[in-house]
Amino acid sequence: MKEYDHKKIEKKWQTIWEKNGIYHAKDFSQKPKYYSLVEFPYPSGAGLHIGHPRSYTGVDIISRKRRMEGFNVLYPIGWDAFGLPTENYAIKTGKDPRVVTKKNTDTFRKQLKSIGFSFDWSREINTTDPKYYKWTQWIFLQFLKKGLAYKAKININWCPKDKIGLANEEVVGGVCERCGTPVEKRDKEQWMLAITKYAERLHKDLDDVDYLPQIKLAQRNWIGKSEGAEIEFKIVIPTPTPGIGEVVKVFTTRPDTIFGATYLVLAPEHDLVGKLKLQIKNWNEVERYIKEVKNKTEIERTGEDKIKTGVELKEIKAINPATKEEIPVWIADYVLATYGTGAIMAVPAHDERDFEFAKKYSLEIKRVVEPLYVSTEGESAVKKDMPFVDRNAVCIVVRNPKDNSYLCSSWKAFKMHGLITGGVEEGEDVIEAARREVYEETGYKNLKLIKNTDIAIQNQFYHRVKKQNRWARFRYVFFDLVDESRDPISKEEESIHDAVWIKKEDLKNFFTVIEGEFVVDLINNPDYIFTGKGVLHNSDKFNGMDSEIAKKEIIKFVGGKEKTTFKLRDWVFSRQRYWGEPIPVVHCDKCGIVPVPEKDLPVELPKVKNYQPTDSGESPLANIAKWVNTKCPKCKGKAKRETDTMPNWAGSSWYYLRYTDPKNKKTFASKKNLKYWTPVDWYNGGNEHTTLHLLYSRFWHKFLFDLKLVPTSEPYKKRTSHGMILGEGGVKMSKSLGNVINPDDIVKTYGADTLRIYEMFMGPFNQSVAWSTESIIGARRFIEKVWRIGKRVLEKKNSSISKLLHKTIKKVSEDIEGMNFNTAISALMILATEMEKAESVSKEDFKKFLQILSPFAPHISEELWMLLGEKKSINISDWPKWDEKLIQDEEIKIAVQINGKVRTEIMIRVEDDEETVKKKAITDEVVLKYVGGGNIKKVIYVKNRLVNVVL
RNA sequence: GCCCGAGUGGCGGAACUGGUAUACGCGCACGACUUAAAAUCGUGUCUCGUAAGGGAUGUGGGUUCGAUUCCCACCUCGGGCACCA
C-alpha cells in the first residue's frame, strides 16, 4: 500500500461521489426525510472565507450521519447573490454585476466542492437568477394583494455625500458605512412590509420551536413585546375650540404609578402639536424646537451625552385622570413618535428618563410606589393568618461628617445590624420622633437636619416583643452630627443594642436587615429613583395595594384599556439600488399603483451603462427611459415602472422553500414537495442572523402559511449557531490586517479531511475561536495515524479492541447530536492511539472506526473502506450501534477523599454495594494513616465515583 | 446604560445532573530509530517544595462532606441593543 496522498484520494472520491449522485435527495422515498440547512453564502469577490467551512462541516457531519441512519437527506446549497459589495464593485469598475456574480459563484462552487461537502448540487439556486426572483416578486405581489405591502413616507437615513438612502445596517455609529459622512434624516416614500401585523405570533410561536435559548431571547428582545395600558388624558386649552385637541392617548406599562404622573410629554412630531398652533402661547419657541429636532443628525440624537431637551406648551394643560389635577404638557425628543402613541405620562419618581427631565426643568416629583420588604425567616418572620397592625415609623440616617461614617445599631441578643429606627407616635412630628429615637438609643444630642425625605419603605414583620404582625412604613430622615456630645442612655436601652459608627464603604457588608441594600443605595445616591414593584402610596383608595394588582384596578378606574405594544417596526422594503429584485408594480396616473400581472413576471433587471444612483437618490433604473416607460396593465395608458428594488433580505426569506422543488416553473414550489420536505429539521447559521434574517423568513413563512401555500406555520424546527473564526491572536480576519486565511491553501497543503477535522476540533462549535496554522499539524498527524493503522490492518488481521471501540461509538454518536464535535474528535484520537498501540486490530473493528470517522473525514474513510474490500460507499453504510453490555466495566478505580481532598484510589467491583465499598475505603492503608487515632464522623459514597471520609 | 456570552497550564481547549481539575491537540524538553536531518515512536510537562505536604479554574465572599459547576458582589474581554415609557 502506498503512502497517504491526500490530493489524489480526495480528488478521486469527489469525482466518484458526484458521478454516482450519492448525495442527491430523492423527492419522495420509503425512507424518512431529513432536511438540514446552512445559510447560503454571499458570493463575494474575495472567495470562500475560512469561516464558511466551519458551519458547513458541522451540518455536513450531521447530514452524513443521518444518511447512514437511513434517512433521505436534503442538504442543499445556493447563492444569496444580490447585494452591496457586487453593486459597489460595478459602480467602481462598470462591470456587469451578472458577469461578476457568475465568476464569483464559479469560484465558490469549486472551493466548496474541494472540501467534500455532501451538498445536493442538483438543487443549486441563485437569488439573482430571473427564474428564481420571479417567485420573490410573486410573493411580494401576494403581500400587496393582502394589503401588507404599502407605500409610506418615512424618515430614512440619508448620506448627503453619496446622495443615497441608507439601510440601518449601512449606518455605523451614526455615519455612512462607506464614506464616513454623518448621516442625516430625510422623509422619503418607501415600500413597507407590515411585519408588525405578525408581531404577536412571531413572539408566541417561539414557544413551539427548538431554537437555542439565546436565539429565542434575541428574537423576543427584538420584537420587544410589552404589556401595559392606553390611557386618555383630557387636554385643557384656554379658548376651547370644538374638534381639536380634546384628548391625548398615552401608552404606559406602569398604570399603577398614574397618581405620580406630574406632566405629559408629546413627541415633537405628535399630531396635536400642530393642531394647537393658535392656542400655544410660545408657538415660536415650540416651532423652533421642532425644526431643531428634525435637523439633528443621528449622532446628535443618540450620541453619548444625549442631554434631554424639551419645550413646554404654554397655556396648554392636561388633566390627570386619577388625581383630576391639571398638569403641564411638554414636547421633547426623548419621546419617540414611532413607539406606542407618541405620547407619555411622565412619572419622574419612578422612571429614570422622566426623572432626568423633571430635574432639569424643575417639574414636580411625586412618589407613589414604595418598596415592600417582608420578613420570611427567623423570629421576625411574618405569622400566617395574623392581621397586620399598621405603624408609622422613621429610619434615621445620621452621618458624622468628620470621617464620613454612619450611626448604626447592633443588637445584642441576636445578629441584627441596622440603622436607628423607631415609631412615630400619634400626632408627633417625624423630625421630633427621629431626634427622640436617636437620643434615647444612643444619647447623641446635637443633630443638624439635612434632609427630610419623602422616601420610604414598607416593611412587614413579626414583632417578637409585642407579639403582633406589623406593617410599618419607614420614612427616611438624614442628619449630620454637629458635635460628639452625648448623654448616658438608660440601662434598658443599653442592654438591647450598641450604637456603632460604620464607615460608608463598610455599610454594605455590615447590614443584616433585608432592606440593607436599599439603605446603601439611598446613601450613595440621594436622587434615589424606585422603578421596581412595591406598594402604592399617595394614591387615594389604592394606598397599600400591591403595584401589580393595582395596574389592572387603576386601568379600570381611569377608563383606560389594556394594550400590548411592540418595539418591532414595519420593514422598510425598498432600496434605491440597481442590484436587487425590481419591485413589480407600475405607477399609472389614472389607476395609481398597479401590480404587474403574474403572467408578466419576472420583471427583469435591464442592462444599464452606469450603476451610480441618480442625483435625486433614485435607483439607476430611473435613468433608463425605455424600461421605465411602460403601459398600464389595467387601462393600457401611459405608466411608469417602479424603480425601487428589494433589499437583499428578500431572496433569503424563502430560499429554503425553493430547494424542495428548485426547477418548478408553475409555482415557487409544489405543494407535494413542500409537504414532503418542510419544515427544515435543523438550520444552523451565524449569530449575526439571529434577529433580522431569521425573523424576516419566519414572517414570510407565516404569511405563506396563512395563504395555505406552505404546510407548517414555522419554517425551522431547530436552529443553532456557530461561532466565528478569528485571525491568529483573536483579532478579526481582514484584508487590511493581512491575516486572512485562504481555505484553498489549507486544502492544497494539508487536505480537505485535515481542514475539516481541524475546524471541528479547534474549539466549541458555537464559540468564536482564533485560527492557528501551527496547530493544524495535529489534525494532519491524526489522519496519517489512521492511514498507518489502515495499512497494518490490511496486512494482517486479528483480535479485537471492542470495549473502547464501543465506548467511542457511543461518545461520537452522542457528541454529534449535541454539536460537540471537538470532544467527538478527541474520542476518535484516543481510540486511534489505542489501536496503534495494540498488537493487532481486527478488520471488523477498524471498519466500524472508519464509519464513525467518515462524517468528519469522508475521503480517507472511503478510501480505506474500499481497500478493505467493501463495494458500496461508506457514506450509505449503516451507522454502527454500540453494545451497552460491552461498555460496562467490571472493575473500576474510584477516588478516596479525606475531608474532601483526594488522598488515594481504590479498586472496586461495580456490583459492590455501598457497605462493601465504604469498608474497603476505611480499611485502606493510606486512609488509616490519615485517620490515626481520630474519629470518623461520616463516610460519603458516590456510586462509582468516590468515597469521602470526614474526620 | 441595558441584555446576552465568556474568563481554566506557555497556547486552543476538556470535565456528565455539585463528585478524582487540566482529557484531546499544539508547543517545549529528553530519549529511541538515523551517518545526519526530517518524519515517526516513547517519556515528561499547572505551581511551590529535596521530601512529607501546600497552593491553583478572573477577584472577594457564601452554601456544602465536597464548588470550574450553585448563590451574592466586583473586575476584564467579546457580541448585540441603544431614550421602546
PDB file of N, CA and C (backbone and C1' of nucleotides) in Angstrom, chain A residues 226 252-253 308 334 336 339 344 353 567 761-762 781 788 822 826 829 893 903 905 930 940 942 945 948, chain B residues 3-4 12-14 16 19-20 23-27 40-42 53-55 65 81-85:
ATOM      1  N   SER A 226     -44.344  44.524  24.969  1.00  0.00           N
ATOM      2  CA  SER A 226     -44.563  44.955  26.344  1.00  0.00           C
ATOM      3  C   SER A 226     -46.037  45.221  26.590  1.00  0.00           C
ATOM      4  N   THR A 252     -48.548  53.307  28.555  1.00  0.00           N
ATOM      5  CA  THR A 252     -47.681  53.117  29.720  1.00  0.00           C
ATOM      6  C   THR A 252     -47.702  51.663  30.158  1.00  0.00           C
ATOM      7  N   THR A 253     -46.543  51.214  30.670  1.00  0.00           N
ATOM      8  CA  THR A 253     -46.519  49.874  31.256  1.00  0.00           C
ATOM      9  C   THR A 253     -46.734  49.972  32.764  1.00  0.00           C
ATOM     10  N   LYS A 308     -31.262  65.529  27.728  1.00  0.00           N
ATOM     11  CA  LYS A 308     -32.665  65.677  27.324  1.00  0.00           C
ATOM     12  C   LYS A 308     -33.040  67.138  27.146  1.00  0.00           C
ATOM     13  N   TYR A 334     -37.098  63.000  23.651  1.00  0.00           N
ATOM     14  CA  TYR A 334     -36.842  61.694  24.270  1.00  0.00           C
ATOM     15  C   TYR A 334     -38.084  60.809  24.173  1.00  0.00           C
ATOM     16  N   LEU A 336     -40.485  59.067  21.607  1.00  0.00           N
ATOM     17  CA  LEU A 336     -40.415  58.682  20.204  1.00  0.00           C
ATOM     18  C   LEU A 336     -41.803  58.684  19.576  1.00  0.00           C
ATOM     19  N   TYR A 339     -43.219  55.008  18.603  1.00  0.00           N
ATOM     20  CA  TYR A 339     -43.498  53.928  19.560  1.00  0.00           C
ATOM     21  C   TYR A 339     -44.723  54.280  20.384  1.00  0.00           C
ATOM     22  N   ILE A 344     -46.452  60.297  26.291  1.00  0.00           N
ATOM     23  CA  ILE A 344     -46.329  59.570  27.553  1.00  0.00           C
ATOM     24  C   ILE A 344     -46.869  60.397  28.710  1.00  0.00           C
ATOM     25  N   ARG A 353     -35.787  58.277  33.036  1.00  0.00           N
ATOM     26  CA  ARG A 353     -35.750  59.297  31.997  1.00  0.00           C
ATOM     27  C   ARG A 353     -36.612  60.489  32.361  1.00  0.00           C
ATOM     28  N   LYS A 567     -41.835  46.727  20.013  1.00  0.00           N
ATOM     29  CA  LYS A 567     -40.748  47.571  19.511  1.00  0.00           C
ATOM     30  C   LYS A 567     -40.590  47.392  18.007  1.00  0.00           C
ATOM     31  N   PHE A 761     -12.233  20.540  15.461  1.00  0.00           N
ATOM     32  CA  PHE A 761     -11.514  20.234  16.695  1.00  0.00           C
ATOM     33  C   PHE A 761     -11.080  21.484  17.446  1.00  0.00           C
ATOM     34  N   MET A 762     -10.972  22.591  16.749  1.00  0.00           N
ATOM     35  CA  MET A 762     -10.309  23.764  17.330  1.00  0.00           C
ATOM     36  C   MET A 762     -11.005  24.368  18.542  1.00  0.00           C
ATOM     37  N   ARG A 781      -1.620  14.880  11.629  1.00  0.00           N
ATOM     38  CA  ARG A 781      -0.976  13.706  12.223  1.00  0.00           C
ATOM     39  C   ARG A 781      -2.000  12.626  12.532  1.00  0.00           C
ATOM     40  N   ARG A 788      -1.844   4.827   8.734  1.00  0.00           N
ATOM     41  CA  ARG A 788      -0.877   3.788   9.142  1.00  0.00           C
ATOM     42  C   ARG A 788      -1.594   2.569   9.723  1.00  0.00           C
ATOM     43  N   ASN A 822     -15.706  18.818  18.839  1.00  0.00           N
ATOM     44  CA  ASN A 822     -14.333  18.783  19.345  1.00  0.00           C
ATOM     45  C   ASN A 822     -14.091  17.588  20.261  1.00  0.00           C
ATOM     46  N   SER A 826     -11.758  14.181  19.813  1.00  0.00           N
ATOM     47  CA  SER A 826     -10.845  13.780  20.872  1.00  0.00           C
ATOM     48  C   SER A 826     -11.005  12.288  21.170  1.00  0.00           C
ATOM     49  N   MET A 829      -9.458  10.254  18.462  1.00  0.00           N
ATOM     50  CA  MET A 829      -7.999  10.275  18.573  1.00  0.00           C
ATOM     51  C   MET A 829      -7.519   9.269  19.613  1.00  0.00           C
ATOM     52  N   LYS A 893     -11.743   2.043  39.163  1.00  0.00           N
ATOM     53  CA  LYS A 893     -10.910   2.713  40.150  1.00  0.00           C
ATOM     54  C   LYS A 893     -11.684   3.922  40.640  1.00  0.00           C
ATOM     55  N   ARG A 903      -6.902  11.543  48.467  1.00  0.00           N
ATOM     56  CA  ARG A 903      -5.675  11.046  49.085  1.00  0.00           C
ATOM     57  C   ARG A 903      -5.199   9.751  48.458  1.00  0.00           C
ATOM     58  N   GLU A 905      -6.558   6.057  45.818  1.00  0.00           N
ATOM     59  CA  GLU A 905      -7.547   5.427  44.946  1.00  0.00           C
ATOM     60  C   GLU A 905      -7.689   3.975  45.343  1.00  0.00           C
ATOM     61  N   TYR A 930      -4.139   8.498  57.735  1.00  0.00           N
ATOM     62  CA  TYR A 930      -4.715   9.831  57.950  1.00  0.00           C
ATOM     63  C   TYR A 930      -5.632   9.860  59.170  1.00  0.00           C
ATOM     64  N   ILE A 940     -19.059   9.300  53.051  1.00  0.00           N
ATOM     65  CA  ILE A 940     -19.984   9.543  51.948  1.00  0.00           C
ATOM     66  C   ILE A 940     -19.523   8.759  50.739  1.00  0.00           C
ATOM     67  N   VAL A 942     -20.295   8.150  46.713  1.00  0.00           N
ATOM     68  CA  VAL A 942     -20.995   8.498  45.472  1.00  0.00           C
ATOM     69  C   VAL A 942     -20.743   7.351  44.519  1.00  0.00           C
ATOM     70  N   ARG A 945     -17.922   6.639  41.881  1.00  0.00           N
ATOM     71  CA  ARG A 945     -17.145   7.868  41.734  1.00  0.00           C
ATOM     72  C   ARG A 945     -16.084   7.979  42.815  1.00  0.00           C
ATOM     73  N   ASN A 948     -15.816   9.722  50.363  1.00  0.00           N
ATOM     74  CA  ASN A 948     -15.249  10.834  51.117  1.00  0.00           C
ATOM     75  C   ASN A 948     -15.345  10.514  52.600  1.00  0.00           C
TER      76      ASN A 948
ATOM     77  P     C B   3     -29.476  44.123  32.624  1.00  0.00           P
ATOM     78  O5'   C B   3     -29.640  43.220  31.323  1.00  0.00           O
ATOM     79  C5'   C B   3     -30.926  43.029  30.729  1.00  0.00           C
ATOM     80  C4'   C B   3     -30.747  42.334  29.405  1.00  0.00           C
ATOM     81  C3'   C B   3     -29.795  41.159  29.442  1.00  0.00           C
ATOM     82  O3'   C B   3     -30.404  40.029  30.029  1.00  0.00           O
ATOM     83  C1'   C B   3     -29.277  42.488  27.574  1.00  0.00           C
ATOM     84  P     C B   4     -29.471  38.782  30.444  1.00  0.00           P
ATOM     85  O5'   C B   4     -29.374  38.086  29.017  1.00  0.00           O
ATOM     86  C5'   C B   4     -28.630  36.946  28.872  1.00  0.00           C
ATOM     87  C4'   C B   4     -28.109  36.823  27.456  1.00  0.00           C
ATOM     88  C3'   C B   4     -26.810  36.060  27.431  1.00  0.00           C
ATOM     89  O3'   C B   4     -27.067  34.680  27.547  1.00  0.00           O
ATOM     90  C1'   C B   4     -26.544  38.008  26.145  1.00  0.00           C
ATOM     91  P     G B  12      -5.422  30.383  24.669  1.00  0.00           P
ATOM     92  O5'   G B  12      -5.967  29.265  23.668  1.00  0.00           O
ATOM     93  C5'   G B  12      -6.174  29.590  22.296  1.00  0.00           C
ATOM     94  C4'   G B  12      -6.791  28.413  21.591  1.00  0.00           C
ATOM     95  C3'   G B  12      -8.008  27.816  22.265  1.00  0.00           C
ATOM     96  O3'   G B  12      -9.174  28.569  22.022  1.00  0.00           O
ATOM     97  C1'   G B  12      -6.557  26.079  21.610  1.00  0.00           C
ATOM     98  P     G B  13     -10.363  28.544  23.045  1.00  0.00           P
ATOM     99  O5'   G B  13     -10.848  27.041  22.952  1.00  0.00           O
ATOM    100  C5'   G B  13     -11.463  26.375  24.052  1.00  0.00           C
ATOM    101  C4'   G B  13     -11.157  24.913  23.922  1.00  0.00           C
ATOM    102  C3'   G B  13     -11.754  24.031  25.000  1.00  0.00           C
ATOM    103  O3'   G B  13     -12.979  23.496  24.523  1.00  0.00           O
ATOM    104  C1'   G B  13      -9.417  23.722  24.963  1.00  0.00           C
ATOM    105  P     A B  14     -14.136  23.143  25.493  1.00  0.00           P
ATOM    106  O5'   A B  14     -13.578  21.870  26.282  1.00  0.00           O
ATOM    107  C5'   A B  14     -13.569  20.608  25.624  1.00  0.00           C
ATOM    108  C4'   A B  14     -13.203  19.509  26.566  1.00  0.00           C
ATOM    109  C3'   A B  14     -14.105  19.309  27.762  1.00  0.00           C
ATOM    110  O3'   A B  14     -15.275  18.631  27.379  1.00  0.00           O
ATOM    111  C1'   A B  14     -11.854  19.056  28.395  1.00  0.00           C
ATOM    112  P     C B  16     -19.390  18.363  32.888  1.00  0.00           P
ATOM    113  O5'   C B  16     -20.745  17.541  32.747  1.00  0.00           O
ATOM    114  C5'   C B  16     -21.253  17.249  31.439  1.00  0.00           C
ATOM    115  C4'   C B  16     -22.099  16.016  31.533  1.00  0.00           C
ATOM    116  C3'   C B  16     -23.178  16.073  32.617  1.00  0.00           C
ATOM    117  O3'   C B  16     -24.380  16.583  32.088  1.00  0.00           O
ATOM    118  C1'   C B  16     -21.946  14.062  32.804  1.00  0.00           C
ATOM    119  P     G B  19     -20.799  16.728  39.567  1.00  0.00           P
ATOM    120  O5'   G B  19     -19.586  15.962  40.220  1.00  0.00           O
ATOM    121  C5'   G B  19     -18.407  16.685  40.578  1.00  0.00           C
ATOM    122  C4'   G B  19     -17.479  15.777  41.342  1.00  0.00           C
ATOM    123  C3'   G B  19     -17.326  14.388  40.738  1.00  0.00           C
ATOM    124  O3'   G B  19     -16.017  13.950  41.031  1.00  0.00           O
ATOM    125  C1'   G B  19     -18.196  14.202  42.919  1.00  0.00           C
ATOM    126  P     U B  20     -14.843  14.161  39.987  1.00  0.00           P
ATOM    127  O5'   U B  20     -13.687  13.443  40.821  1.00  0.00           O
ATOM    128  C5'   U B  20     -13.311  13.941  42.104  1.00  0.00           C
ATOM    129  C4'   U B  20     -11.824  13.773  42.239  1.00  0.00           C
ATOM    130  C3'   U B  20     -10.999  14.463  41.157  1.00  0.00           C
ATOM    131  O3'   U B  20      -9.789  14.912  41.740  1.00  0.00           O
ATOM    132  C1'   U B  20     -10.533  12.178  41.141  1.00  0.00           C
ATOM    133  P     A B  23      -4.558  16.602  30.687  1.00  0.00           P
ATOM    134  O5'   A B  23      -5.273  15.430  29.887  1.00  0.00           O
ATOM    135  C5'   A B  23      -5.879  14.342  30.567  1.00  0.00           C
ATOM    136  C4'   A B  23      -7.057  13.835  29.784  1.00  0.00           C
ATOM    137  C3'   A B  23      -6.853  13.726  28.269  1.00  0.00           C
ATOM    138  O3'   A B  23      -6.204  12.515  27.914  1.00  0.00           O
ATOM    139  C1'   A B  23      -8.904  14.800  28.701  1.00  0.00           C
ATOM    140  P     C B  24      -4.980  12.499  26.906  1.00  0.00           P
ATOM    141  O5'   C B  24      -5.583  13.191  25.591  1.00  0.00           O
ATOM    142  C5'   C B  24      -6.458  12.474  24.720  1.00  0.00           C
ATOM    143  C4'   C B  24      -6.900  13.394  23.601  1.00  0.00           C
ATOM    144  C3'   C B  24      -5.780  14.160  22.904  1.00  0.00           C
ATOM    145  O3'   C B  24      -5.128  13.370  21.931  1.00  0.00           O
ATOM    146  C1'   C B  24      -7.503  15.662  23.445  1.00  0.00           C
ATOM    147  P     G B  25      -3.575  13.551  21.670  1.00  0.00           P
ATOM    148  O5'   G B  25      -3.516  14.995  21.006  1.00  0.00           O
ATOM    149  C5'   G B  25      -3.999  15.190  19.682  1.00  0.00           C
ATOM    150  C4'   G B  25      -4.027  16.658  19.359  1.00  0.00           C
ATOM    151  C3'   G B  25      -2.695  17.392  19.418  1.00  0.00           C
ATOM    152  O3'   G B  25      -1.882  17.122  18.298  1.00  0.00           O
ATOM    153  C1'   G B  25      -4.361  18.701  20.445  1.00  0.00           C
ATOM    154  P     C B  26      -0.318  17.254  18.431  1.00  0.00           P
ATOM    155  O5'   C B  26      -0.104  18.831  18.546  1.00  0.00           O
ATOM    156  C5'   C B  26      -0.366  19.668  17.424  1.00  0.00           C
ATOM    157  C4'   C B  26      -0.154  21.107  17.795  1.00  0.00           C
ATOM    158  C3'   C B  26       1.257  21.464  18.255  1.00  0.00           C
ATOM    159  O3'   C B  26       2.141  21.618  17.156  1.00  0.00           O
ATOM    160  C1'   C B  26      -0.304  22.441  19.715  1.00  0.00           C
ATOM    161  P     G B  27       3.612  21.111  17.305  1.00  0.00           P
ATOM    162  O5'   G B  27       4.185  22.085  18.431  1.00  0.00           O
ATOM    163  C5'   G B  27       4.353  23.473  18.155  1.00  0.00           C
ATOM    164  C4'   G B  27       4.735  24.198  19.419  1.00  0.00           C
ATOM    165  C3'   G B  27       6.017  23.700  20.093  1.00  0.00           C
ATOM    166  O3'   G B  27       7.155  24.281  19.502  1.00  0.00           O
ATOM    167  C1'   G B  27       4.308  23.924  21.720  1.00  0.00           C
ATOM    168  P     U B  40       5.348  13.273  12.540  1.00  0.00           P
ATOM    169  O5'   U B  40       5.585  11.758  12.957  1.00  0.00           O
ATOM    170  C5'   U B  40       4.940  10.709  12.236  1.00  0.00           C
ATOM    171  C4'   U B  40       5.515   9.387  12.654  1.00  0.00           C
ATOM    172  C3'   U B  40       5.447   9.106  14.138  1.00  0.00           C
ATOM    173  O3'   U B  40       4.173   8.625  14.519  1.00  0.00           O
ATOM    174  C1'   U B  40       7.616   8.610  13.366  1.00  0.00           C
ATOM    175  P     C B  41       3.583   9.028  15.935  1.00  0.00           P
ATOM    176  O5'   C B  41       4.367   8.036  16.904  1.00  0.00           O
ATOM    177  C5'   C B  41       4.230   6.627  16.747  1.00  0.00           C
ATOM    178  C4'   C B  41       5.275   5.931  17.572  1.00  0.00           C
ATOM    179  C3'   C B  41       5.326   6.344  19.037  1.00  0.00           C
ATOM    180  O3'   C B  41       4.330   5.702  19.804  1.00  0.00           O
ATOM    181  C1'   C B  41       7.516   6.347  18.171  1.00  0.00           C
ATOM    182  P     G B  42       3.692   6.427  21.044  1.00  0.00           P
ATOM    183  O5'   G B  42       4.854   6.326  22.129  1.00  0.00           O
ATOM    184  C5'   G B  42       5.261   5.057  22.631  1.00  0.00           C
ATOM    185  C4'   G B  42       6.443   5.229  23.535  1.00  0.00           C
ATOM    186  C3'   G B  42       6.248   6.230  24.671  1.00  0.00           C
ATOM    187  O3'   G B  42       5.546   5.646  25.751  1.00  0.00           O
ATOM    188  C1'   G B  42       8.332   6.625  23.635  1.00  0.00           C
ATOM    189  P     G B  53       1.980  13.249  51.973  1.00  0.00           P
ATOM    190  O5'   G B  53       1.766  14.821  52.013  1.00  0.00           O
ATOM    191  C5'   G B  53       1.117  15.451  53.129  1.00  0.00           C
ATOM    192  C4'   G B  53       1.558  16.886  53.225  1.00  0.00           C
ATOM    193  C3'   G B  53       0.693  17.902  52.488  1.00  0.00           C
ATOM    194  O3'   G B  53      -0.463  18.252  53.223  1.00  0.00           O
ATOM    195  C1'   G B  53       2.964  18.341  52.019  1.00  0.00           C
ATOM    196  P     G B  54      -1.773  18.734  52.457  1.00  0.00           P
ATOM    197  O5'   G B  54      -1.348  20.170  51.924  1.00  0.00           O
ATOM    198  C5'   G B  54      -1.175  21.240  52.848  1.00  0.00           C
ATOM    199  C4'   G B  54      -0.553  22.445  52.178  1.00  0.00           C
ATOM    200  C3'   G B  54      -1.395  23.141  51.124  1.00  0.00           C
ATOM    201  O3'   G B  54      -2.448  23.900  51.678  1.00  0.00           O
ATOM    202  C1'   G B  54       0.851  23.041  50.411  1.00  0.00           C
ATOM    203  P     G B  55      -3.822  24.032  50.864  1.00  0.00           P
ATOM    204  O5'   G B  55      -3.400  24.996  49.666  1.00  0.00           O
ATOM    205  C5'   G B  55      -2.949  26.325  49.937  1.00  0.00           C
ATOM    206  C4'   G B  55      -2.492  26.984  48.657  1.00  0.00           C
ATOM    207  C3'   G B  55      -3.529  27.000  47.545  1.00  0.00           C
ATOM    208  O3'   G B  55      -4.453  28.053  47.727  1.00  0.00           O
ATOM    209  C1'   G B  55      -1.442  26.325  46.666  1.00  0.00           C
ATOM    210  P     C B  65     -22.282  19.842  55.266  1.00  0.00           P
ATOM    211  O5'   C B  65     -20.879  19.244  54.798  1.00  0.00           O
ATOM    212  C5'   C B  65     -19.880  18.921  55.769  1.00  0.00           C
ATOM    213  C4'   C B  65     -18.787  18.125  55.094  1.00  0.00           C
ATOM    214  C3'   C B  65     -18.285  18.710  53.780  1.00  0.00           C
ATOM    215  O3'   C B  65     -17.321  19.708  53.996  1.00  0.00           O
ATOM    216  C1'   C B  65     -18.717  16.400  53.495  1.00  0.00           C
ATOM    217  P     C B  81     -27.272  45.488  16.828  1.00  0.00           P
ATOM    218  O5'   C B  81     -28.147  46.076  18.021  1.00  0.00           O
ATOM    219  C5'   C B  81     -29.485  45.616  18.225  1.00  0.00           C
ATOM    220  C4'   C B  81     -30.047  46.208  19.486  1.00  0.00           C
ATOM    221  C3'   C B  81     -30.083  47.727  19.553  1.00  0.00           C
ATOM    222  O3'   C B  81     -31.150  48.274  18.804  1.00  0.00           O
ATOM    223  C1'   C B  81     -29.283  46.886  21.595  1.00  0.00           C
ATOM    224  P     A B  82     -30.862  49.639  17.968  1.00  0.00           P
ATOM    225  O5'   A B  82     -30.767  50.745  19.103  1.00  0.00           O
ATOM    226  C5'   A B  82     -31.838  50.989  19.979  1.00  0.00           C
ATOM    227  C4'   A B  82     -31.272  51.537  21.260  1.00  0.00           C
ATOM    228  C3'   A B  82     -31.086  53.038  21.269  1.00  0.00           C
ATOM    229  O3'   A B  82     -32.313  53.596  21.711  1.00  0.00           O
ATOM    230  C1'   A B  82     -29.294  51.891  22.399  1.00  0.00           C
ATOM    231  P     C B  83     -32.581  55.175  21.605  1.00  0.00           P
ATOM    232  O5'   C B  83     -33.694  55.058  22.734  1.00  0.00           O
ATOM    233  C5'   C B  83     -33.449  54.275  23.886  1.00  0.00           C
ATOM    234  C4'   C B  83     -33.911  55.030  25.109  1.00  0.00           C
ATOM    235  C3'   C B  83     -35.406  55.317  25.073  1.00  0.00           C
ATOM    236  O3'   C B  83     -35.944  55.083  26.358  1.00  0.00           O
ATOM    237  C1'   C B  83     -34.172  57.313  25.407  1.00  0.00           C
ATOM    238  P     C B  84     -36.244  53.578  26.782  1.00  0.00           P
ATOM    239  O5'   C B  84     -37.344  53.102  25.738  1.00  0.00           O
ATOM    240  C5'   C B  84     -38.666  53.614  25.819  1.00  0.00           C
ATOM    241  C4'   C B  84     -39.612  52.634  25.171  1.00  0.00           C
ATOM    242  C3'   C B  84     -39.363  51.173  25.524  1.00  0.00           C
ATOM    243  O3'   C B  84     -40.608  50.529  25.624  1.00  0.00           O
ATOM    244  C1'   C B  84     -39.097  51.472  23.193  1.00  0.00           C
ATOM    245  P     A B  85     -40.869  49.729  26.945  1.00  0.00           P
ATOM    246  O5'   A B  85     -41.223  50.815  28.037  1.00  0.00           O
ATOM    247  C5'   A B  85     -42.518  51.301  28.113  1.00  0.00           C
ATOM    248  C4'   A B  85     -42.532  52.477  29.025  1.00  0.00           C
ATOM    249  C3'   A B  85     -43.913  53.153  29.094  1.00  0.00           C
ATOM    250  O3'   A B  85     -44.732  52.542  30.067  1.00  0.00           O
ATOM    251  C1'   A B  85     -42.303  54.767  28.581  1.00  0.00           C
TER     252        A B  85
END
